CSV table of C-alpha atoms in Angstrom, one decimal:
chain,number,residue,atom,x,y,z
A,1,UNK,CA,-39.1,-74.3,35.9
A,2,UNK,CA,-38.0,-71.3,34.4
A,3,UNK,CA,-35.0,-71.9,31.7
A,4,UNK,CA,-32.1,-69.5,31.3
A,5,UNK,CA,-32.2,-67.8,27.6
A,6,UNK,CA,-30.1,-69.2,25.6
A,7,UNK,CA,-26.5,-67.6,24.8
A,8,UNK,CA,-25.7,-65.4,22.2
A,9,UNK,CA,-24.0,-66.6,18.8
A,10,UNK,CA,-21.0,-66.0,19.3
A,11,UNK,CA,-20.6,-63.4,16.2
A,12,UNK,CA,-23.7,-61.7,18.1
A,13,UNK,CA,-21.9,-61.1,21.1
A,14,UNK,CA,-18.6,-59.6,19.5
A,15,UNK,CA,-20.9,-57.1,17.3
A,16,UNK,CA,-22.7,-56.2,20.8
A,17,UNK,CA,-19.1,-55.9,22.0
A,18,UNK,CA,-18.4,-53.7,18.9
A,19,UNK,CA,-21.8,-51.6,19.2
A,20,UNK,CA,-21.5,-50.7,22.8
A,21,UNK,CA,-17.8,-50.2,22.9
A,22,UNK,CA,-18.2,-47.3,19.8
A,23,UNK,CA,-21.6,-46.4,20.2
A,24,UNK,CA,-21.6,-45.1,24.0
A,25,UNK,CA,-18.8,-42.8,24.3
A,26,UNK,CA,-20.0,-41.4,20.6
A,27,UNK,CA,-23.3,-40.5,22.4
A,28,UNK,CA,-21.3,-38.9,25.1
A,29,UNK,CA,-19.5,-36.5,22.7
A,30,UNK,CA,-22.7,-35.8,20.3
A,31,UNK,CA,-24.7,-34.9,23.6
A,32,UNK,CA,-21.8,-32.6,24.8
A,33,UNK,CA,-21.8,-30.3,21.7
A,34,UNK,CA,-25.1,-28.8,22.2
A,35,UNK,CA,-24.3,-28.0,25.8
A,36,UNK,CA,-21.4,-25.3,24.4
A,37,UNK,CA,-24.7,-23.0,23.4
A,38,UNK,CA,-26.4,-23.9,26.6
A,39,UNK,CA,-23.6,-22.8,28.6
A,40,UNK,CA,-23.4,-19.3,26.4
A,41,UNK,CA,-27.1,-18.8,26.8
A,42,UNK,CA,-26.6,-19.5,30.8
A,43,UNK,CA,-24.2,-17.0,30.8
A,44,UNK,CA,-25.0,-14.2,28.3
A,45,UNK,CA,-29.0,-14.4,29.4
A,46,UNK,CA,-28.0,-12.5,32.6
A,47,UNK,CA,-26.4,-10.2,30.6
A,48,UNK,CA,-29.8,-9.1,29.1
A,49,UNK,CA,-32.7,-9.9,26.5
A,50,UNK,CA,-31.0,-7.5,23.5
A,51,UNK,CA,-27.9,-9.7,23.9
A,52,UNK,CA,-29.8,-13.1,24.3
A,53,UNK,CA,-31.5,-12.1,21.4
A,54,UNK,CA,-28.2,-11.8,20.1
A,55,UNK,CA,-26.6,-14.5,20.4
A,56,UNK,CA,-29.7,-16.5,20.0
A,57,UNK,CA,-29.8,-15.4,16.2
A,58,UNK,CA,-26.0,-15.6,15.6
A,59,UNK,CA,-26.0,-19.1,17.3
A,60,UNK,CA,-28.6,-20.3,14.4
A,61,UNK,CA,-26.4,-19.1,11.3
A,62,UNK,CA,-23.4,-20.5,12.9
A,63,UNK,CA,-24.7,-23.9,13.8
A,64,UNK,CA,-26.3,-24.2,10.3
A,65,UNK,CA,-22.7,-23.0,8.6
A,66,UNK,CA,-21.0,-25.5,10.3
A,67,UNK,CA,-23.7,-28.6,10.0
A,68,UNK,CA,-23.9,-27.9,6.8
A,69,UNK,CA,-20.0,-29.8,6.7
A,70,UNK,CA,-20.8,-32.8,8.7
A,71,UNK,CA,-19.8,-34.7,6.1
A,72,UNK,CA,-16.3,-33.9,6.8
A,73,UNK,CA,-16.7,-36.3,9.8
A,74,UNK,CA,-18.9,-38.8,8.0
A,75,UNK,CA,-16.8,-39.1,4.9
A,76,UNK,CA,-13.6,-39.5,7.1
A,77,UNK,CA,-14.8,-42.1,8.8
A,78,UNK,CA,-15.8,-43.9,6.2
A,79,UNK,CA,-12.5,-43.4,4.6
A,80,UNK,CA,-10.5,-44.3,7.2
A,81,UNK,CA,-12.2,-47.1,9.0
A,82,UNK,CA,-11.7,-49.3,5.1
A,83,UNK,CA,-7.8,-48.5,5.2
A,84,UNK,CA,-8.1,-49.7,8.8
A,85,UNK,CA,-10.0,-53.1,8.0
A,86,UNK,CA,-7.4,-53.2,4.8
A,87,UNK,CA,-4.7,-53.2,7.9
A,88,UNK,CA,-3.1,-49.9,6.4
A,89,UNK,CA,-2.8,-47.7,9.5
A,90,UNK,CA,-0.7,-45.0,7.3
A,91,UNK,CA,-2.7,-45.2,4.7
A,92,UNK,CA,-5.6,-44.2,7.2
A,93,UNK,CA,-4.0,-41.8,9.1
A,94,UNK,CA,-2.7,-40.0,5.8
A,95,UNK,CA,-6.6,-40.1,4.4
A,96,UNK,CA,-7.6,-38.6,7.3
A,97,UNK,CA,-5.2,-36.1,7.2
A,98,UNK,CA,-6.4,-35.0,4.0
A,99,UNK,CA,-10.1,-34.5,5.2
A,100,UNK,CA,-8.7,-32.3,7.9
A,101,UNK,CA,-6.4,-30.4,5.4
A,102,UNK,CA,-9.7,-29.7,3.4
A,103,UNK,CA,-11.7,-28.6,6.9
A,104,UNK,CA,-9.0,-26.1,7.4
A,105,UNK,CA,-9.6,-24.8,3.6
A,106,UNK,CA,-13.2,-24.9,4.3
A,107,UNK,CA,-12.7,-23.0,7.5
A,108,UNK,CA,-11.0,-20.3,5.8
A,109,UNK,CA,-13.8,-20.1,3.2
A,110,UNK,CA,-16.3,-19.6,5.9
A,111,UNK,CA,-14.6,-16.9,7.7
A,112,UNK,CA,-14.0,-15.1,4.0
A,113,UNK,CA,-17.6,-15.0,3.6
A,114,UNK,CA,-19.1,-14.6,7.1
A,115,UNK,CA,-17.1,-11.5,8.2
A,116,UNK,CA,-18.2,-9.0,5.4
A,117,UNK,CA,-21.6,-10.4,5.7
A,118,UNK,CA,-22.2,-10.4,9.2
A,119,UNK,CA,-24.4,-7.7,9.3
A,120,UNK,CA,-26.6,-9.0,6.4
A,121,UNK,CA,-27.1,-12.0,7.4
A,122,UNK,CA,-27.9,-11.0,11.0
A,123,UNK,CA,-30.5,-8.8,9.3
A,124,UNK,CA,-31.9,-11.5,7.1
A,125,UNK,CA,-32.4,-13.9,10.5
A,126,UNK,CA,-34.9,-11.0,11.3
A,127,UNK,CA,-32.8,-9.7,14.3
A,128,UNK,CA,-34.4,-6.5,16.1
A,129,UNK,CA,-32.4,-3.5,16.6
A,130,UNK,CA,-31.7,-4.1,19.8
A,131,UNK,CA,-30.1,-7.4,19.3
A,132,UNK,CA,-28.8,-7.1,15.5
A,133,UNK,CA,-25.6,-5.3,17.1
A,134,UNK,CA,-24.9,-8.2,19.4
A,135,UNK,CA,-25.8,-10.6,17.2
A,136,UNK,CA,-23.1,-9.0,14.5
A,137,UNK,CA,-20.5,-8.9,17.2
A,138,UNK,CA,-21.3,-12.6,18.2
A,139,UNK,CA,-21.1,-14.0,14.5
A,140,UNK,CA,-17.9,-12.2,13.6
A,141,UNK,CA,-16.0,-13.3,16.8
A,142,UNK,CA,-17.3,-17.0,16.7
A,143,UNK,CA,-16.8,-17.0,13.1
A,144,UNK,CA,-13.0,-17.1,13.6
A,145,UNK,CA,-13.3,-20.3,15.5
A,146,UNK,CA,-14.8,-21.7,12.6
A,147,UNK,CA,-12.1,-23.7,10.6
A,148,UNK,CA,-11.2,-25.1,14.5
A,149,UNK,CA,-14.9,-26.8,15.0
A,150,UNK,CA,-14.1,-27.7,11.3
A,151,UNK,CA,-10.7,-29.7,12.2
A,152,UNK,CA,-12.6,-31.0,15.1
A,153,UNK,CA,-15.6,-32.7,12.6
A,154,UNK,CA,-12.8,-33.8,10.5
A,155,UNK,CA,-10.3,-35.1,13.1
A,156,UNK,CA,-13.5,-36.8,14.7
A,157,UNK,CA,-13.6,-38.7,11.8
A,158,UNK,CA,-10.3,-40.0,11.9
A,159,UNK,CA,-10.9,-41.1,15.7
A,160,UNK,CA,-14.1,-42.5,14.4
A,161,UNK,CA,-12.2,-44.7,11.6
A,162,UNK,CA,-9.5,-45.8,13.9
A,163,UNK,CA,-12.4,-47.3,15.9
A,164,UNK,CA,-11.6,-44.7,18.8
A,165,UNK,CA,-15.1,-42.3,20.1
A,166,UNK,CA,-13.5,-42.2,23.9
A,167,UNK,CA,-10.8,-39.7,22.7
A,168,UNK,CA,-13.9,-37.6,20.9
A,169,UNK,CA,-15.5,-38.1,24.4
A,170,UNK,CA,-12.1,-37.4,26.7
A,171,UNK,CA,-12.0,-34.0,24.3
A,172,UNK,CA,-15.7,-33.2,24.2
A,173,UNK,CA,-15.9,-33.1,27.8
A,174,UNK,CA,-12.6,-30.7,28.6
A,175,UNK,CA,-14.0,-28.1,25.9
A,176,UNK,CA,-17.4,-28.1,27.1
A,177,UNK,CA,-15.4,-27.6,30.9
A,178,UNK,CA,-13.0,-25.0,29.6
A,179,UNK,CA,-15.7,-22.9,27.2
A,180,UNK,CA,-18.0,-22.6,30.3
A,181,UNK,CA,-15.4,-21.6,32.3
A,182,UNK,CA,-13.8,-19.0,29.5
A,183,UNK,CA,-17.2,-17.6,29.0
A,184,UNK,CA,-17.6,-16.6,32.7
A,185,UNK,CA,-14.3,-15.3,33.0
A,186,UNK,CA,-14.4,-13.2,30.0
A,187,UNK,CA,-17.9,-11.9,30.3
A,188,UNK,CA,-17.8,-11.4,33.8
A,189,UNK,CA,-14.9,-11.3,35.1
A,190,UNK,CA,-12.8,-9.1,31.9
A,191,UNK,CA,-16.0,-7.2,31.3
A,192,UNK,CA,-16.2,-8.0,27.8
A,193,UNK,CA,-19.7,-8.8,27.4
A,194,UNK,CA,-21.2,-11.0,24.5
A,195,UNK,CA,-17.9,-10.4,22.9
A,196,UNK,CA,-16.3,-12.7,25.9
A,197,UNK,CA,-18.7,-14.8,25.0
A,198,UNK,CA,-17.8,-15.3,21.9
A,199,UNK,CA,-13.8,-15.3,22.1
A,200,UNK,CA,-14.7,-17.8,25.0
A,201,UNK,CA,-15.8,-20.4,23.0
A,202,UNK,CA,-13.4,-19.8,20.0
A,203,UNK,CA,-10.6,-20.4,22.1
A,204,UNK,CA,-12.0,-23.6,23.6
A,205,UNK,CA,-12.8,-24.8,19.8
A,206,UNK,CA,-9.3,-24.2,18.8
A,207,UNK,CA,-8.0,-26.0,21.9
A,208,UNK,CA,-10.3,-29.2,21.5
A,209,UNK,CA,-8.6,-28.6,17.5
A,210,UNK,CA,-5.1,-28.5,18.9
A,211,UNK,CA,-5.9,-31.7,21.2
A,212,UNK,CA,-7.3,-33.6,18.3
A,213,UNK,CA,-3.9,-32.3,16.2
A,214,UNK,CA,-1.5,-33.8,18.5
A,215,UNK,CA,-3.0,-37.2,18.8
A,216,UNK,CA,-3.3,-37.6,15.4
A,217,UNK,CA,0.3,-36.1,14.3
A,218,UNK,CA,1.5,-39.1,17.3
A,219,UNK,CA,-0.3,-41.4,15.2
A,220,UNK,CA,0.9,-40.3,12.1
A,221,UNK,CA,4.4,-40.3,12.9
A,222,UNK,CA,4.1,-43.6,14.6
A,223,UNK,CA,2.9,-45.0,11.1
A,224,UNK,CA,5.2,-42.7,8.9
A,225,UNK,CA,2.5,-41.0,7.4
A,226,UNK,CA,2.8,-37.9,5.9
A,227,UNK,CA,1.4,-34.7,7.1
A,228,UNK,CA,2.0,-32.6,4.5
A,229,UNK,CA,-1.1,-31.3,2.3
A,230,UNK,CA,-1.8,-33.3,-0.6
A,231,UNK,CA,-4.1,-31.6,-3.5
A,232,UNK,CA,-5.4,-34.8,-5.1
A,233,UNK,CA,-6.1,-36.4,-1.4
A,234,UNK,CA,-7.9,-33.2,-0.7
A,235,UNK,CA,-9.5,-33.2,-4.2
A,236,UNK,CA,-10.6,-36.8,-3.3
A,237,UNK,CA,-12.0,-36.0,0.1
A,238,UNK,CA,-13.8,-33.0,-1.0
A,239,UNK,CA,-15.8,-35.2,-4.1
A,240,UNK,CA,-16.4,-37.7,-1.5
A,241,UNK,CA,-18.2,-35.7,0.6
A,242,UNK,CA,-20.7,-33.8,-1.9
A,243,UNK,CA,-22.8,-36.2,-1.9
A,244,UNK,CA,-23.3,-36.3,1.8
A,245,UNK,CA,-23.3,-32.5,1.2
A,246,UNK,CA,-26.5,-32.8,-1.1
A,247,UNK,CA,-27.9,-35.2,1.8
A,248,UNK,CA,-27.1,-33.1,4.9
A,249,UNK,CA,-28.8,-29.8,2.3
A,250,UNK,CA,-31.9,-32.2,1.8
A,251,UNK,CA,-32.3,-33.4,5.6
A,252,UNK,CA,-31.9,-29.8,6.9
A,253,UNK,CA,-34.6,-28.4,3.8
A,254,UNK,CA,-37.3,-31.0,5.4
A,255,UNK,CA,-36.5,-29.1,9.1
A,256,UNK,CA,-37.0,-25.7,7.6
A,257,UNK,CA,-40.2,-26.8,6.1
A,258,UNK,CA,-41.4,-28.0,9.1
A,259,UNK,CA,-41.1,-25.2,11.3
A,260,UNK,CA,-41.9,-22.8,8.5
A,261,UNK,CA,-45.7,-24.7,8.4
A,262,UNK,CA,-45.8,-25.1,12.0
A,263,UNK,CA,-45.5,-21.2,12.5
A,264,UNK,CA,-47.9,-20.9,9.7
A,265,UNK,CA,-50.1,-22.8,11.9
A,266,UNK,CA,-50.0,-20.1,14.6
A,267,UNK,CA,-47.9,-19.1,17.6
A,268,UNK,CA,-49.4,-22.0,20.0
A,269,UNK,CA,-48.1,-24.9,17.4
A,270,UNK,CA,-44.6,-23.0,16.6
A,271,UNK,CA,-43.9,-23.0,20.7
A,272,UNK,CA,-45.5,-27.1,20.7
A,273,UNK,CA,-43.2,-27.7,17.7
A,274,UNK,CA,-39.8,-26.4,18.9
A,275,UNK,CA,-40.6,-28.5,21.9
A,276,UNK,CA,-41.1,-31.6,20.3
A,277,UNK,CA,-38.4,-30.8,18.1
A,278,UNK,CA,-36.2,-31.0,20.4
A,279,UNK,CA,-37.6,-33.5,22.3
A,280,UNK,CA,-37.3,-35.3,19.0
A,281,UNK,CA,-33.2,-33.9,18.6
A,282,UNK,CA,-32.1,-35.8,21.7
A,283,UNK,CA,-33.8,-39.0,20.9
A,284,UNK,CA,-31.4,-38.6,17.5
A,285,UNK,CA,-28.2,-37.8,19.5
A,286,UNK,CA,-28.8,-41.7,20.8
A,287,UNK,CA,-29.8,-43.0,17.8
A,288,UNK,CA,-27.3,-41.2,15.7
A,289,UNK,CA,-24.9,-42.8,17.9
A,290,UNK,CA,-25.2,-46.4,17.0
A,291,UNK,CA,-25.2,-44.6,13.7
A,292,UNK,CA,-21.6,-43.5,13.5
A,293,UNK,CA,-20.8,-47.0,15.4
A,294,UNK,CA,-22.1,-48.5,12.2
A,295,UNK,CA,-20.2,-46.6,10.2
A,296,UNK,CA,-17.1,-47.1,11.7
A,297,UNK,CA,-17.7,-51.0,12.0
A,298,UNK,CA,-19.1,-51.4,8.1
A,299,UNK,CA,-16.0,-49.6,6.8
A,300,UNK,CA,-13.5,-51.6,8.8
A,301,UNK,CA,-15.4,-55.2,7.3
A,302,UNK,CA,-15.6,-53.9,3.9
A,303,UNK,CA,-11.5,-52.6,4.1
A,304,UNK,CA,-10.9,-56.2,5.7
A,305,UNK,CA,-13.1,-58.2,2.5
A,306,UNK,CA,-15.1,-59.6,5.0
A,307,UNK,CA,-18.6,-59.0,3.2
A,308,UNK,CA,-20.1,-61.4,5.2
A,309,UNK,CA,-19.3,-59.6,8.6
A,310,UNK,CA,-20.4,-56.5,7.4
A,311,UNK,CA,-24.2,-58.2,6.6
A,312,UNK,CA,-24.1,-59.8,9.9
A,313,UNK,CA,-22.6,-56.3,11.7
A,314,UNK,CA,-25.5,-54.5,9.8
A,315,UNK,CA,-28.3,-56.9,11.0
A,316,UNK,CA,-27.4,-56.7,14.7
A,317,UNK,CA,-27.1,-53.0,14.3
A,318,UNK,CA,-30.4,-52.7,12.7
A,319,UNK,CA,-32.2,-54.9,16.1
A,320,UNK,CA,-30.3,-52.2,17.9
A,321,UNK,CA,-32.3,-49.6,16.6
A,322,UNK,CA,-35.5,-51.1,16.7
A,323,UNK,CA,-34.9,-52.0,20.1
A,324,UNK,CA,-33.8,-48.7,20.6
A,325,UNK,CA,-36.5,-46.8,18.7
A,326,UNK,CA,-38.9,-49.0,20.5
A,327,UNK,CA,-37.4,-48.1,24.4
A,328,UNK,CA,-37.7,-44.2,23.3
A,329,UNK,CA,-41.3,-45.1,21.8
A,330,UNK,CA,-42.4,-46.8,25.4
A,331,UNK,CA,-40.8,-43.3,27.6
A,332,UNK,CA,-42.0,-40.7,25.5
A,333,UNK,CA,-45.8,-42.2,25.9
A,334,UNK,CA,-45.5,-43.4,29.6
A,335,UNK,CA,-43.0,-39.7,30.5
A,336,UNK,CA,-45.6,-37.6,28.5
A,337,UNK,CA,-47.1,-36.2,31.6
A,338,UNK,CA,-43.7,-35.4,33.4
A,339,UNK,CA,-41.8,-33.9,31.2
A,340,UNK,CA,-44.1,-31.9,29.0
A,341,UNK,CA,-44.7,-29.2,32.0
A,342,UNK,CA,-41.0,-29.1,32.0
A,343,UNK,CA,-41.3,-27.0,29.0
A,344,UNK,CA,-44.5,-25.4,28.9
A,345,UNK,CA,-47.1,-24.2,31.8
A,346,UNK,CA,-49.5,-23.7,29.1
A,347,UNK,CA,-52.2,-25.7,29.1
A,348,UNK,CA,-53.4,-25.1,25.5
A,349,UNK,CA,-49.5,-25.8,24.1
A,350,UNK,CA,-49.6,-29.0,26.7
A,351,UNK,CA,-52.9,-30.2,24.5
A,352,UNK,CA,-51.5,-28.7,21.1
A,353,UNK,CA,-48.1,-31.2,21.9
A,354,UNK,CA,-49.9,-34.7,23.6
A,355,UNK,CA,-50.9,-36.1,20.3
A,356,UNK,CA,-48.6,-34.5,18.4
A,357,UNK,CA,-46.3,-36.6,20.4
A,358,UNK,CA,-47.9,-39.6,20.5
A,359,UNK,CA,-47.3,-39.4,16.2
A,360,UNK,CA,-43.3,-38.9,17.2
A,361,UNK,CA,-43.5,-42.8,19.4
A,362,UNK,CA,-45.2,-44.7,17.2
A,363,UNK,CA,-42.5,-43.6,14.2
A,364,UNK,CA,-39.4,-43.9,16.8
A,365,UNK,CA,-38.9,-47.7,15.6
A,366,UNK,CA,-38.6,-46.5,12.6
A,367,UNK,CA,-36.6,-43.7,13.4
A,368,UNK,CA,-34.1,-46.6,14.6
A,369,UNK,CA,-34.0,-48.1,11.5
A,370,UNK,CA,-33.5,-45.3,9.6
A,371,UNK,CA,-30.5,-44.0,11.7
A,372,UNK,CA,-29.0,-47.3,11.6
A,373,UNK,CA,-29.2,-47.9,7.6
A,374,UNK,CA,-28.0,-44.3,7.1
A,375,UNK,CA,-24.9,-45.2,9.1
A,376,UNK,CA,-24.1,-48.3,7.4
A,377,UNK,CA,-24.4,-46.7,4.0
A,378,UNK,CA,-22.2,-43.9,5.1
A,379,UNK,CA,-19.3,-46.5,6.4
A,380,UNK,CA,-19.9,-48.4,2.8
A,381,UNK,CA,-18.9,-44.9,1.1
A,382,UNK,CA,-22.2,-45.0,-0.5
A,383,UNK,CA,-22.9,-41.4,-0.5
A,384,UNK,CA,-24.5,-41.0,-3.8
A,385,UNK,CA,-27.1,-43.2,-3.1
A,386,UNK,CA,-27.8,-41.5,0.3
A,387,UNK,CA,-28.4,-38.2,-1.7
A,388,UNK,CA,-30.4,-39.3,-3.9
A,389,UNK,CA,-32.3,-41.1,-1.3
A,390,UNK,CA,-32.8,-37.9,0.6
A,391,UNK,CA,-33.5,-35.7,-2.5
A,392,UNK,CA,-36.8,-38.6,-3.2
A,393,UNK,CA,-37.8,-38.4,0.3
A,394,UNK,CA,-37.5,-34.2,0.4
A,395,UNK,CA,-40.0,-34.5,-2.5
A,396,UNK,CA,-42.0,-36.4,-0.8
A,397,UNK,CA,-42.2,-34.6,2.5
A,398,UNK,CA,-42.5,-31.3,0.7
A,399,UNK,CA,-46.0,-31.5,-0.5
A,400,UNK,CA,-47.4,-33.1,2.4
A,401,UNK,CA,-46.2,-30.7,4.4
A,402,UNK,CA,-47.6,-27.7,2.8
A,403,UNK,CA,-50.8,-29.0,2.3
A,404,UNK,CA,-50.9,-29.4,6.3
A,405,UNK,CA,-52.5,-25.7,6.5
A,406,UNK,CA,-54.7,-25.9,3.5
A,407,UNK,CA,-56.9,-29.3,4.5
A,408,UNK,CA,-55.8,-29.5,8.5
A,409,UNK,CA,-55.3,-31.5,11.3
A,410,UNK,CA,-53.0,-29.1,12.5
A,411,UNK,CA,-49.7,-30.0,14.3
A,412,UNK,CA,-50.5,-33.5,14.6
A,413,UNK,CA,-50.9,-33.6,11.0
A,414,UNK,CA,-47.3,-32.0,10.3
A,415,UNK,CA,-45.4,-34.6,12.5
A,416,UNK,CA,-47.5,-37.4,10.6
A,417,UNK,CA,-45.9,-35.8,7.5
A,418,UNK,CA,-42.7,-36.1,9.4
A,419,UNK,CA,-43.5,-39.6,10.2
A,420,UNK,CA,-44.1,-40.0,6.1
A,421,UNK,CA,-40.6,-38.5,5.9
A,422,UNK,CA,-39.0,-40.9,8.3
A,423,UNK,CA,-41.1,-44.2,6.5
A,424,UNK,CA,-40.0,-42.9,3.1
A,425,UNK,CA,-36.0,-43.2,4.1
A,426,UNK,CA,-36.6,-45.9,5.8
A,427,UNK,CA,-38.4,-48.0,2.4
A,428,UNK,CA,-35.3,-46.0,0.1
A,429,UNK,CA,-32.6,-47.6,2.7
A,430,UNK,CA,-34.0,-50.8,3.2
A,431,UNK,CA,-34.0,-51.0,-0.2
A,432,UNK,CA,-30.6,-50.5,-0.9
A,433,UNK,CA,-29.4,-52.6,2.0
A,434,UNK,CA,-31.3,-55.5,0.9
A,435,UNK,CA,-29.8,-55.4,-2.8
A,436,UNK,CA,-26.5,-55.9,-1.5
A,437,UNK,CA,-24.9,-53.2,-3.9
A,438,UNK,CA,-23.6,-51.2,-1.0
A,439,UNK,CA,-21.4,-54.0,-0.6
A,440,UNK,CA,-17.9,-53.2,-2.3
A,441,UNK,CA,-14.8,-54.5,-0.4
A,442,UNK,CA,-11.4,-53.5,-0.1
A,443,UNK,CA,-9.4,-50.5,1.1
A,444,UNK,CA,-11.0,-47.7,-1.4
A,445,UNK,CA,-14.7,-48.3,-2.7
């Protein structure tokens, strides 16, 4: 006779609870970001090449501008989350106002630099000279919008804090509807071109800004917190995040390296590496979500001095991510065959990518765990451990990497370098987990 499993401790099922309840609409919202440069490709690609080309370029420089200040979200959340545990909501609410004071500063910054520039930096992306005007035009519009997708990172990581990803989710969902319907409007409809385009989304980026505004100004004047800008808040927030600045540097250093070899490697593993890199993107959109979850979570036990909660939160989060990274493992093996001549009718980029791919399952455990740790550490505030984490494991990858063309193996051998990468955070994490230092209670760390 076949038993029923036994029932979850009951600590077990309230982190499930906890997991599921953060981690799913956070997935939501992180899946709904990339879409905004779907939609303007849709829409600009019937425009023309020159102006896909275009935006295609300007697209890159902004989306590594504005990942390069992830930690504005990160660092928030962390922030906020403790103050929450601590039971300070206006303490909370007035931290995370400071992180979105400094993404507004930041914002400005950006826009300083990227206006003048535009032209250099569109010619430094190796645009043609067809595209390099559209691109130019692209960048300077959408740069405007920058200090809006800025207050959106930041006010994120308020949401985050105050264990709330549905409103990220509720506001994710109404841009992404109102850019692609701006964008068709203005390019079409007004004539404007890729300059529609690009005033398309700005104004959708300041109106998921302006939604994010209003529910955290309700909040703050719920709890009497303070709006007003506060230099050594800001001061605070902005040292808090340079170490996850250093991090998010190191993490995006290992991607350029990797697509630098792989077009070193010829123009048949370039196209079979920008596949699986983004095959490899979405499978971190998941994964990154039980990530912020964990964050969010291990702030709110360390705020509340509940040290045990916080192990026992971070060791059902980590079985989430094995699980997880174990799931994606099993589909990417058992979907190779479906999905692969989705991308490519190439038969000699199909048998460049199978076991190329078959390197990015067997590492998706660990992938899980790594994703999982990174977001605990983040929600202890232990950023400068992260960074130095990443800057061992860049060193690491580096060498292994370039060496890739000099003794072989080709692509295969460059995503088992990548799979080095991945084992190398996940040894420096577990690590630190397992020393318990990470561990510092109360309502600031």
């Amino acid at each position: 006779m076949i038993q029923a499993p036994a029932p979850l401790p009951p600590s077990r099922q309230r982190h499930d609870r906890e997991i599921i309840s953060l981690a799913v609409p956070a997935f939501g919202a992180l899946v709904a970001e990339p879409l905004f440069v779907m939609v303007d490709s849709a829409i600009v690609g019937h425009l023309g090449t020159p102006q896909l080309a275009g935006l295609a370029v300007a697209a890159a420089l902004l989306t590594t501008a504005v990942s390069v200040f992830v930690f504005l979200a990160y660092a928030t959340t962390a922030a906020v989350a403790r103050r929450v545990g601590a039971g300070d909501l206006a303490s909370a609410i007035r931290q995370g106002m400071d992180g979105i004071w400094l993404a507004l500063l930041l914002g400005i910054l950006v826009i300083a630099i990227a206006l003048p520039t535009a032209p250099w930096l569109v010619d430094v992306f190796g645009a043609s000279d067809t595209a390099a005007p559209y691109a130019t035009t692209y960048l300077r519009i959408s740069s405007l919008g920058i200090p809006a997708m800025l207050v959106v990172m930041a006010a994120t990581g308020v949401l985050r804090g105050l264990q709330d990803t549905r409103t990220p989710l509720y506001v994710a969902i109404g841009g992404f509807a109102a850019n692609g319907a701006l964008n068709a409007g203005l390019v079409y409809g007004a004539g404007l071109g890729i300059a529609g385009s690009a005033w398309g989304t700005v104004i959708a980026q300041i109106a998921m800004a302006a939604a994010y505004l209003i529910v955290v100004v309700r909040g703050a004047r719920r709890h009497g917190a303070s709006l007003r800008p506060d230099a050594e808040g800001i001061k605070a927030s902005a040292q808090a995040g340079i170490p996850l600045l250093v991090r998010t540097l190191s993490l995006r250093a290992v991607l350029m390296i990797a697509t630098a070899v792989a077009a070193r490697l010829g123009d048949t593993e370039i196209a079979a590496h920008q596949i699986i890199l983004s095959l490899w993107n979405l499978m971190a959109f998941a994964l990154d979500a039980i990530a912020i979850a964990g964050q969010a979570i291990i702030g709110r036990y360390l705020g509340a001095d509940d040290a045990k909660g916080a192990r026992e939160a971070c060791r059902r989060m980590v079985q989430w991510g094995i699980a997880s990274g174990v799931v994606f493992g099993a589909l990417i093996v058992l979907a190779r065959p479906l999905f692969v001549p989705l991308f490519t009718g190439d038969q000699s980029v199909q048998d460049t990518l199978f076991p190329a791919l078959l390197v990015v399952a067997l590492s998706q455990p660990i992938a899980g765990v790594v994703f999982v740790l990174d977001g605990v550490l983040m929600g202890a505030g232990d950023g400068r451990y992260l960074a130095w984490a990443m800057l061992v494991t860049l060193a690491a990858f580096a060498p292994a990497a370039l060496l890739v063309p000099t003794f072989g193996g080709g692509l295969t051998a460059l995503w088992w370098a990548m799979a080095l990468m991945m084992a190398v955070r996940m040894v420096t994490l577990s690590l630190r987990t397992r020393s318990g230092k990470w561990i510092v209670t109360g309502a600031t760390r």
